Short mmCIF file of C-alpha atoms in Angstrom, two decimals:
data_model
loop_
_atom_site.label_atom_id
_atom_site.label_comp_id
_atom_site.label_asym_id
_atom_site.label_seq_id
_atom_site.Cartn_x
_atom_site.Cartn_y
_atom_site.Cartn_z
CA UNK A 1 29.05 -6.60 -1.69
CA UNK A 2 26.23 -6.71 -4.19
CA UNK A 3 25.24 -3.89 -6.16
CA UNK A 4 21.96 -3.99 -3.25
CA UNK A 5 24.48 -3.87 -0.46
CA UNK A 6 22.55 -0.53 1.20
CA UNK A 7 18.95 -2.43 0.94
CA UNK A 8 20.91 -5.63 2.43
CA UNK A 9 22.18 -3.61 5.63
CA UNK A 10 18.66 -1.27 6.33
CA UNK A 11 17.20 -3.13 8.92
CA UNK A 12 14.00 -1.36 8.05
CA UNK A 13 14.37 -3.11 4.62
CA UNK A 14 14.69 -6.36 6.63
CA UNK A 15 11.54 -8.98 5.56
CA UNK A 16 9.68 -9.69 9.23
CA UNK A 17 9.76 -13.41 10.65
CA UNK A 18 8.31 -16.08 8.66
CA UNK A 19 7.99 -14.16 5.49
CA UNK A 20 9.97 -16.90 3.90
CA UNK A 21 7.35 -19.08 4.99
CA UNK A 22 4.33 -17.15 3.56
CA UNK A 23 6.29 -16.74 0.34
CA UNK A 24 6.85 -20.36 0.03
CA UNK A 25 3.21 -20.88 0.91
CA UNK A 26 1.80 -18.78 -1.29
CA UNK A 27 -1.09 -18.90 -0.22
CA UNK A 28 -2.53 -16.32 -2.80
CA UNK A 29 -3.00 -17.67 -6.22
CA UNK A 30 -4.10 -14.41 -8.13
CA UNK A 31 -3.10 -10.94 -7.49
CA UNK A 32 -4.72 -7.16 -8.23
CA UNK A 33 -3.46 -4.30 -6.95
CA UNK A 34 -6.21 -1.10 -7.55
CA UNK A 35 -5.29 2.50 -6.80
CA UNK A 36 -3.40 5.47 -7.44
CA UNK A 37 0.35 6.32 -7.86
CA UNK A 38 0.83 4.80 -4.40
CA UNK A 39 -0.48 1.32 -6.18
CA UNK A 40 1.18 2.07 -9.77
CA UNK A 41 4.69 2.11 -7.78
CA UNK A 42 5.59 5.35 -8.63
CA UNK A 43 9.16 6.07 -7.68
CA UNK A 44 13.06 7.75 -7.72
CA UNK A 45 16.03 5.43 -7.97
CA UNK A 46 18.41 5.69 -4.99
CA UNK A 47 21.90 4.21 -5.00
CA UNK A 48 22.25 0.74 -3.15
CA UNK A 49 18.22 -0.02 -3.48
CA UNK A 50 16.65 -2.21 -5.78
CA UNK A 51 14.33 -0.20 -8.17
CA UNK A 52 11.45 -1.96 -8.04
CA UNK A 53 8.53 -1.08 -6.17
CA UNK A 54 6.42 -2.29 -2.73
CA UNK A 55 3.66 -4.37 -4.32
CA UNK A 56 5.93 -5.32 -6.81
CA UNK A 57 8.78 -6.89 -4.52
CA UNK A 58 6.09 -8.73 -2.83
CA UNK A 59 4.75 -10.12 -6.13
CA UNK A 60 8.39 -10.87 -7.36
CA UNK A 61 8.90 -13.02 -3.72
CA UNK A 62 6.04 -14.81 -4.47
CA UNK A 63 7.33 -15.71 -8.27
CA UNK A 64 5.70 -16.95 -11.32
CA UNK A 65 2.91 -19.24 -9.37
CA UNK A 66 0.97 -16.04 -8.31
CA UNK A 67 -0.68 -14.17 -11.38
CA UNK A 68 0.13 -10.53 -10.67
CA UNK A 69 -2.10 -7.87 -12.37
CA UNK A 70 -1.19 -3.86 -11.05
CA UNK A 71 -4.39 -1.96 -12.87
CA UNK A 72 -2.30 1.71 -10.60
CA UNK A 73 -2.32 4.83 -12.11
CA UNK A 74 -1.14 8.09 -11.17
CA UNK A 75 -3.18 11.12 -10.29
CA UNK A 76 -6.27 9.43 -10.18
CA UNK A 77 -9.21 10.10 -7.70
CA UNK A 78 -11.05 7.67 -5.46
CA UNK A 79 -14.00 7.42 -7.75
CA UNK A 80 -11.91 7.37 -11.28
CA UNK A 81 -10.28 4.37 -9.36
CA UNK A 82 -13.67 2.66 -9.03
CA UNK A 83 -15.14 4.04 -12.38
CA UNK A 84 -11.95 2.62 -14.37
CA UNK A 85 -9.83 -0.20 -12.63
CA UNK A 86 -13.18 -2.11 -10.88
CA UNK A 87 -14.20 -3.74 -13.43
CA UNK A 88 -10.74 -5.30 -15.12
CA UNK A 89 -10.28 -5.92 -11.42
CA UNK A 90 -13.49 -8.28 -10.84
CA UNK A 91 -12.89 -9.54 -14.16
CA UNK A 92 -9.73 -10.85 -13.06
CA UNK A 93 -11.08 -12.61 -10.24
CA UNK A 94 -8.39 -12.28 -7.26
CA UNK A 95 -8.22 -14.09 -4.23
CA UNK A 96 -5.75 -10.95 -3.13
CA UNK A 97 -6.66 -7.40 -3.97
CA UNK A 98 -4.35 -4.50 -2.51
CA UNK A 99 -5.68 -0.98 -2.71
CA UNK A 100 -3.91 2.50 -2.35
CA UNK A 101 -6.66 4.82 -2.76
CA UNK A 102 -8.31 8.33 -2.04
CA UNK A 103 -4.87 10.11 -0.75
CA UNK A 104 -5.37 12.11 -3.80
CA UNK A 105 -9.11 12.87 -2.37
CA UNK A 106 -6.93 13.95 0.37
CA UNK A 107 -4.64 17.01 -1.18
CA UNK A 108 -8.10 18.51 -2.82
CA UNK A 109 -9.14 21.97 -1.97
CA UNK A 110 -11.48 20.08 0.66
CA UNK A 111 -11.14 16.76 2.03
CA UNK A 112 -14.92 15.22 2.51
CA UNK A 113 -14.11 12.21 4.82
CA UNK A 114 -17.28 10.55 4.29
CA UNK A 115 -17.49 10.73 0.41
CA UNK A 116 -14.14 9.34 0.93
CA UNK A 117 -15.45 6.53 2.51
CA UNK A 118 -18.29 5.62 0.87
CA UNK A 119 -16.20 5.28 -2.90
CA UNK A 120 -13.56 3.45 -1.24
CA UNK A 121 -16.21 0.65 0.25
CA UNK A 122 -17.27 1.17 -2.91
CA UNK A 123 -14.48 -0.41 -4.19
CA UNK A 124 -13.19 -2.81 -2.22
CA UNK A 125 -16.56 -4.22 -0.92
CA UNK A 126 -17.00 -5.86 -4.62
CA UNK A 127 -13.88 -7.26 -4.66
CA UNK A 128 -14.41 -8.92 -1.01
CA UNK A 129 -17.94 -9.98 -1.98
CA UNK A 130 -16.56 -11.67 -5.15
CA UNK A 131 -13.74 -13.73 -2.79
CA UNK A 132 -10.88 -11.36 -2.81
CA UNK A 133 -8.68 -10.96 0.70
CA UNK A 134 -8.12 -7.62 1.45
CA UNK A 135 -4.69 -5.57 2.04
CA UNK A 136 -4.75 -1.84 2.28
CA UNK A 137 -1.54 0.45 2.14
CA UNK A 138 -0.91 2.88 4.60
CA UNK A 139 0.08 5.95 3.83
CA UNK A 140 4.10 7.50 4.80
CA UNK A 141 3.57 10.62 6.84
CA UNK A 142 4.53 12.94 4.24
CA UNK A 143 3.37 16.41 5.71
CA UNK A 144 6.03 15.92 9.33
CA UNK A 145 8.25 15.14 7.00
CA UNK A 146 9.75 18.95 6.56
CA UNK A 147 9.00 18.49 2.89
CA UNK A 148 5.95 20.16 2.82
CA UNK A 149 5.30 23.98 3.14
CA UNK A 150 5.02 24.99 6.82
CA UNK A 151 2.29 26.88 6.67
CA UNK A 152 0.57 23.88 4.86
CA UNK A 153 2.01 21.03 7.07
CA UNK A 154 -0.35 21.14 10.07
CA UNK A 155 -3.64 20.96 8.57
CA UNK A 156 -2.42 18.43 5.83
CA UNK A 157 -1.29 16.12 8.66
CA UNK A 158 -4.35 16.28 10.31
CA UNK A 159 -6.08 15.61 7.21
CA UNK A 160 -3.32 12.18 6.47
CA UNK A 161 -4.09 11.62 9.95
CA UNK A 162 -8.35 11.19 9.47
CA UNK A 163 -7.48 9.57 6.46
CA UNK A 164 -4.95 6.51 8.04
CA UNK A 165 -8.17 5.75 10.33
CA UNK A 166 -10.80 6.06 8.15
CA UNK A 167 -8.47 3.56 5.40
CA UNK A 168 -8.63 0.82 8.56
CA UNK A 169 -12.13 1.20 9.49
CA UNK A 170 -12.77 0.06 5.91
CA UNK A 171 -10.12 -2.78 5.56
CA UNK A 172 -11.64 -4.05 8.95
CA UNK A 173 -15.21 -3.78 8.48
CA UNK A 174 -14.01 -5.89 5.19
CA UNK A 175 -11.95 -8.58 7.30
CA UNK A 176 -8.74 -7.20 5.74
CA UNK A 177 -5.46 -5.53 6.90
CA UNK A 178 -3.65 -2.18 6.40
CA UNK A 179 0.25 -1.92 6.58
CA UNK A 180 1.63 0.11 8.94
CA UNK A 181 3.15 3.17 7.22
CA UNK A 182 1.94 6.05 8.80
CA UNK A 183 3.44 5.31 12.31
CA UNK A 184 6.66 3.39 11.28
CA UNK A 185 9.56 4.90 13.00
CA UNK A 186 10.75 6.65 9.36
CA UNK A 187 7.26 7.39 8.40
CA UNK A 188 8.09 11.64 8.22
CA UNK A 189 11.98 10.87 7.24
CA UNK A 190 12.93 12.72 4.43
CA UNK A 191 15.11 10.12 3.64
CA UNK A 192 12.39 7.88 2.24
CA UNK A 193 11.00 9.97 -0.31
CA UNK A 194 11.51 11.41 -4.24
CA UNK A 195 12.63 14.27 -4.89
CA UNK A 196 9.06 15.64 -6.15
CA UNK A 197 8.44 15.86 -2.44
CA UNK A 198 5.20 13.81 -3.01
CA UNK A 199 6.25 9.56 -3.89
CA UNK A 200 8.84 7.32 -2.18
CA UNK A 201 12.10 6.67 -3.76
CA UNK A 202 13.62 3.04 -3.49
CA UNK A 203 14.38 2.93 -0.23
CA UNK A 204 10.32 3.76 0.91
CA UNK A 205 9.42 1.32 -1.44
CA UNK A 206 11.74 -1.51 0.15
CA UNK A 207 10.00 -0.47 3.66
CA UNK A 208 6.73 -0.60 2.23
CA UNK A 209 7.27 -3.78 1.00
CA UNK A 210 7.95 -5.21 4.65
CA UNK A 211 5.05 -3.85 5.87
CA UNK A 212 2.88 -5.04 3.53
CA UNK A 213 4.67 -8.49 4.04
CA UNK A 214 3.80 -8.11 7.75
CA UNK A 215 0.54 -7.22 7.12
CA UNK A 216 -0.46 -10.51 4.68
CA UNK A 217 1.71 -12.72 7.16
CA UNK A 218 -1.62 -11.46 9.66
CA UNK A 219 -4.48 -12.16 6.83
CA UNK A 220 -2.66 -15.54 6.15
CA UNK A 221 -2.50 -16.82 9.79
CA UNK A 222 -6.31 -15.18 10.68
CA UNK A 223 -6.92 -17.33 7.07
CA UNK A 224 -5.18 -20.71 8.73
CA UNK A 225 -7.05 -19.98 12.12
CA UNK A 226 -10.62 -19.76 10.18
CA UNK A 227 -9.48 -22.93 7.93
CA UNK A 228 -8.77 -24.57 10.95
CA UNK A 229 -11.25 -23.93 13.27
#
């Protein structure tokens, strides 16, 4: 039993078919990842878990043949995101760019879906336009998860809710993907997140990194289909 043995045995944790195959691939030479905490990896430790984080795992799979550059940062708004990690992120030309962005928009004293919007095209439409593939990250569905005040939860879900469909309509109007967080079977368990009753711990960041996985296994077989067509 390896020091991982908890990780090993969740069979959320579990990579999706043909993942080896995309990480021997590698089909992605250069890496960004743009956002907010979501995208810096910000996490708890939990016992039986490697501590490392979603994007991270995936970038560790793919090993020292992708160039891997995480420009995350706590806190930050949708259009401090664009203002400060656009740039580096252009300069660093990526044929991969994954964004977690605007769920701090989200918890503000008003959540204006279309400003929302427009800053996050803002970002990633560069980044497309300049050759980059696009992966979004889906959001856990913190507010059903009991961890939030109850007289809070209901409108803040509706508000994660918006915000989960207005994230796709952007990585699809972009020809990119979003991984399926917000309606994964432990998407409101507690078990998943820190105890700041805001980030993931380990074990959300090992799930994350499967669905992210199963998201780029779709952008890498639509890529094949278009190559091949």
């Amino acid at each position: 039993m390896t020091s991982y043995a908890r990780e090993e045995a969740d069979p959320y944790c579990a990579w999706p078919a043909e993942a080896d195959l995309l990480v021997r691939a590698t089909p992605w030479k250069r890496v960004v990842v743009v956002g907010d905490s979501v995208a810096a990896g910000i996490r708890e430790p939990l016992e039986g878990y490697r501590d490392l984080d979603g994007t991270g795992r995936v970038a560790d799979a793919f090993g020292s043949s992708v160039e891997y550059l995480n420009l995350g940062v706590r806190d930050l708004r949708i259009a401090e995101i664009r203002a400060t990690q656009l740039e580096p992120a252009l300069e660093f030309a990526p044929d991969l760019a994954i964004v977690a962005a605007g769920g701090n928009d989200v918890l503000g004293r008003k959540f204006d879906e279309q400003y929302v919007e427009t800053e996050l095209t803002a970002v990633v439409g560069p980044l497309v336009a300049q050759g980059a593939q696009l992966a979004m990250i889906g959001l856990f569905d913190l507010a059903r998860s009991g961890l939030v005040p109850a007289e809070h939860a209901p409108a803040l879900a509706e508000r994660f809710d918006r915000f989960d469909a207005l994230t796709k309509r952007v990585a699809q109007a972009h020809g990119g993907v979003q991984s399926e967080n917000h309606a994964h079977p432990l998407a409101a368990d507690p078990s998943i997140f820190s105890s700041d009753r805001i980030h993931c711990n380990a074990r959300g960041h090992a799930i994350a990194a499967t669905t992210l996985l199963e998201a780029l296994l779709v952008l890498w077989k639509r890529q094949d289909e278009e190559r091949t067509a």
